[in-house]
Coordinates of C-alpha atoms in Angstrom, one line a residue:
M573 CA 136.0 103.9 224.5
K574 CA 132.6 104.3 223.1
V575 CA 129.8 102.5 224.9
V576 CA 126.1 102.1 224.5
W577 CA 124.0 102.1 227.7
G578 CA 120.3 101.0 227.2
I579 CA 117.7 101.9 229.7
T580 CA 114.4 100.3 230.0
G581 CA 111.3 101.4 231.9
A582 CA 112.1 100.2 235.5
G583 CA 112.6 102.9 238.1
D584 CA 114.5 100.4 240.3
L585 CA 117.9 101.6 241.1
L586 CA 117.9 104.6 238.5
P587 CA 119.5 107.1 240.8
E588 CA 122.3 104.7 241.7
L589 CA 122.7 103.8 238.0
F590 CA 123.0 107.5 237.2
D591 CA 125.8 107.8 240.0
I592 CA 127.8 105.0 238.3
M593 CA 127.3 106.5 234.8
E594 CA 128.7 109.9 236.3
D595 CA 131.5 108.1 237.8
V596 CA 132.6 106.1 234.6
V597 CA 132.3 109.2 232.3
R598 CA 134.9 111.0 234.6
D599 CA 137.5 109.0 232.6
P600 CA 138.2 111.0 229.5
E601 CA 138.3 107.8 227.6
V602 CA 134.8 106.9 228.1
E603 CA 131.9 108.0 226.0
I604 CA 128.3 106.9 226.7
T605 CA 125.5 107.0 224.3
V606 CA 122.2 106.3 225.9
I607 CA 119.3 104.7 224.4
L608 CA 115.9 104.8 226.2
S609 CA 112.9 102.5 225.6
K610 CA 109.7 104.5 225.1
A611 CA 108.7 103.4 228.8
A612 CA 112.2 104.6 230.0
E613 CA 111.7 108.0 228.8
T614 CA 108.5 108.2 230.8
V615 CA 110.0 106.7 234.1
I616 CA 113.0 109.1 233.8
K617 CA 110.8 112.0 233.7
W618 CA 108.8 110.7 236.5
Y619 CA 112.0 110.4 238.6
K620 CA 113.1 113.9 237.5
L621 CA 116.3 112.7 236.0
S622 CA 116.1 114.0 232.4
D623 CA 118.4 116.9 232.9
R624 CA 120.8 114.8 234.8
L625 CA 121.0 112.1 232.0
A626 CA 121.6 114.9 229.5
S627 CA 124.6 116.2 231.5
I628 CA 126.2 112.7 231.6
A629 CA 125.6 111.2 228.2
K630 CA 127.4 112.2 225.0
R631 CA 124.2 111.4 223.2
V632 CA 120.7 110.3 224.4
H633 CA 118.2 108.6 221.9
T634 CA 114.7 107.5 222.4
E635 CA 113.3 104.5 220.7
K636 CA 111.0 105.3 217.8
D637 CA 110.8 101.8 216.6
A638 CA 112.8 98.3 216.9
N639 CA 115.5 99.7 214.7
T640 CA 115.3 103.4 215.0
P641 CA 117.7 105.1 215.9
F642 CA 120.0 102.6 214.1
L643 CA 122.5 101.3 216.6
A644 CA 122.1 97.5 216.3
G645 CA 124.3 97.5 213.2
P646 CA 127.1 99.7 214.4
M647 CA 127.3 97.7 217.7
Q648 CA 127.1 94.4 216.1
V649 CA 130.3 95.3 213.8
G650 CA 132.3 96.8 216.8
K651 CA 131.7 100.4 216.4
Y652 CA 131.2 100.4 220.2
E653 CA 133.1 98.5 222.9
F654 CA 130.0 97.0 224.6
F655 CA 126.3 97.2 225.1
L656 CA 125.1 97.5 228.7
V657 CA 121.4 97.5 229.7
A658 CA 120.6 98.6 233.1
P659 CA 118.1 98.5 234.3
L660 CA 116.3 95.7 232.3
T661 CA 112.8 95.2 233.1
A662 CA 110.9 91.9 233.6
N663 CA 109.1 92.5 230.4
S664 CA 112.3 93.1 228.2
T665 CA 113.9 90.0 229.9
A666 CA 111.2 88.0 228.9
K667 CA 111.2 89.2 225.4
I668 CA 114.9 88.6 225.1
A669 CA 114.5 85.0 226.8
H670 CA 112.0 84.1 224.2
G671 CA 113.6 85.6 221.1
I672 CA 111.4 88.5 220.6
A673 CA 113.1 91.5 219.3
D674 CA 110.3 94.2 218.7
T675 CA 111.8 97.0 220.7
L676 CA 115.0 99.0 220.1
I677 CA 116.7 97.4 223.1
T678 CA 115.6 93.8 222.6
N679 CA 116.4 94.1 218.9
C680 CA 120.1 95.5 219.7
V681 CA 120.4 92.6 222.3
A682 CA 119.4 90.0 219.6
Q683 CA 121.7 91.4 216.9
I684 CA 124.7 91.9 219.1
S685 CA 124.3 88.2 220.4
K686 CA 125.0 87.2 216.9
G687 CA 128.4 89.0 216.6
T688 CA 131.3 89.4 219.0
T689 CA 130.4 92.8 220.9
P690 CA 129.8 91.9 224.4
A691 CA 126.4 92.7 225.9
Y692 CA 125.9 93.1 229.7
L693 CA 122.5 92.9 231.2
V694 CA 121.1 93.9 234.6
P695 CA 117.7 92.4 235.0
V696 CA 115.7 94.0 237.9
D697 CA 114.0 90.8 238.9
R698 CA 116.9 88.3 239.6
Q699 CA 116.0 86.5 242.7
L700 CA 112.9 85.1 244.2
G701 CA 111.4 86.8 247.3
S702 CA 110.8 90.5 247.7
T703 CA 112.9 93.6 246.9
T704 CA 112.5 97.2 248.2
T705 CA 112.8 100.0 245.7
T706 CA 112.7 103.7 246.1
L707 CA 109.8 105.8 244.5
P708 CA 110.5 109.1 242.8
D709 CA 109.2 110.9 246.0
G710 CA 111.9 108.9 248.1
T711 CA 109.4 106.5 249.8
S712 CA 110.2 102.7 249.9
F713 CA 108.0 100.3 248.0
K714 CA 108.2 96.5 248.6
L715 CA 107.7 94.4 245.5
R716 CA 107.4 90.5 245.1
V717 CA 109.6 89.0 242.4
R718 CA 107.6 86.5 240.4
P719 CA 108.9 82.9 239.6
V720 CA 108.3 83.5 235.9
D721 CA 110.6 86.5 236.0
V722 CA 113.5 84.7 237.7
A723 CA 113.1 81.8 235.2
N724 CA 113.3 84.2 232.4
V725 CA 116.6 85.6 233.9
E726 CA 118.0 82.1 233.9
L727 CA 117.0 81.5 230.3
I728 CA 118.9 84.7 229.1
K729 CA 122.0 83.4 231.1
G730 CA 122.2 80.7 228.6
I731 CA 122.3 82.7 225.6
D732 CA 125.7 83.1 223.8
G733 CA 127.0 86.6 223.8
L734 CA 124.9 87.9 226.6
N735 CA 126.4 88.3 230.2
V736 CA 124.0 88.8 232.9
L737 CA 125.3 90.7 235.8
D738 CA 124.4 89.9 239.4
G739 CA 124.0 93.5 240.4
I740 CA 124.9 97.1 239.7
D741 CA 128.3 96.7 241.6
E742 CA 129.6 94.8 238.7
I743 CA 129.1 97.5 236.3
K744 CA 132.2 99.4 237.3
L745 CA 134.2 96.2 237.1
I746 CA 133.2 95.9 233.4
F747 CA 134.1 99.4 232.5
A748 CA 137.6 98.8 234.3
S749 CA 138.1 95.5 232.4
H750 CA 137.4 97.0 229.0
L751 CA 139.6 100.0 229.8
K752 CA 142.4 97.6 230.6
G753 CA 141.9 95.8 227.5
S754 CA 140.7 92.5 228.9
P755 CA 136.9 92.4 228.3
G756 CA 134.9 89.0 228.6
R757 CA 132.4 87.0 230.5
L758 CA 132.5 87.5 234.3
S759 CA 133.0 84.0 236.1

């Protein structure tokens, strides 16, 4: 099962997401190609996760422009089982919510939503209030989630072909569902 995993420039939950990625690729049927936004490449270096990512993914591509490397077409026509974006920044969430497809990841999401390949998104700013994240040095950092960011998450929930996950725990369920041959929208 070939999957594309998009990573945007949020550091929130990166080590935990890499743990999940390592766990799912233990299954010999799973092959992950990772696409990084330009900002994600910087954040992954800041978190010192570049080598770990290279050891997990079959291929790692960094965005050059909105259509390079060319993955939107192959994903749209079913060359990959699904597209997962985790973490999805508030910036990319806003672009998707308002139909802006000017980055590799937002363009892939836009094109995939026009076809039948499922796209699963894990926005970092899903609920009003505050959240605590871990900085690269291991210290905790408290952030406020803005109402506009939560509103954008609600908007993308209404876009056909997109599945917004409530958290990273659902990622393993998605992989298990597709491996068993019963993909689809989570209820």
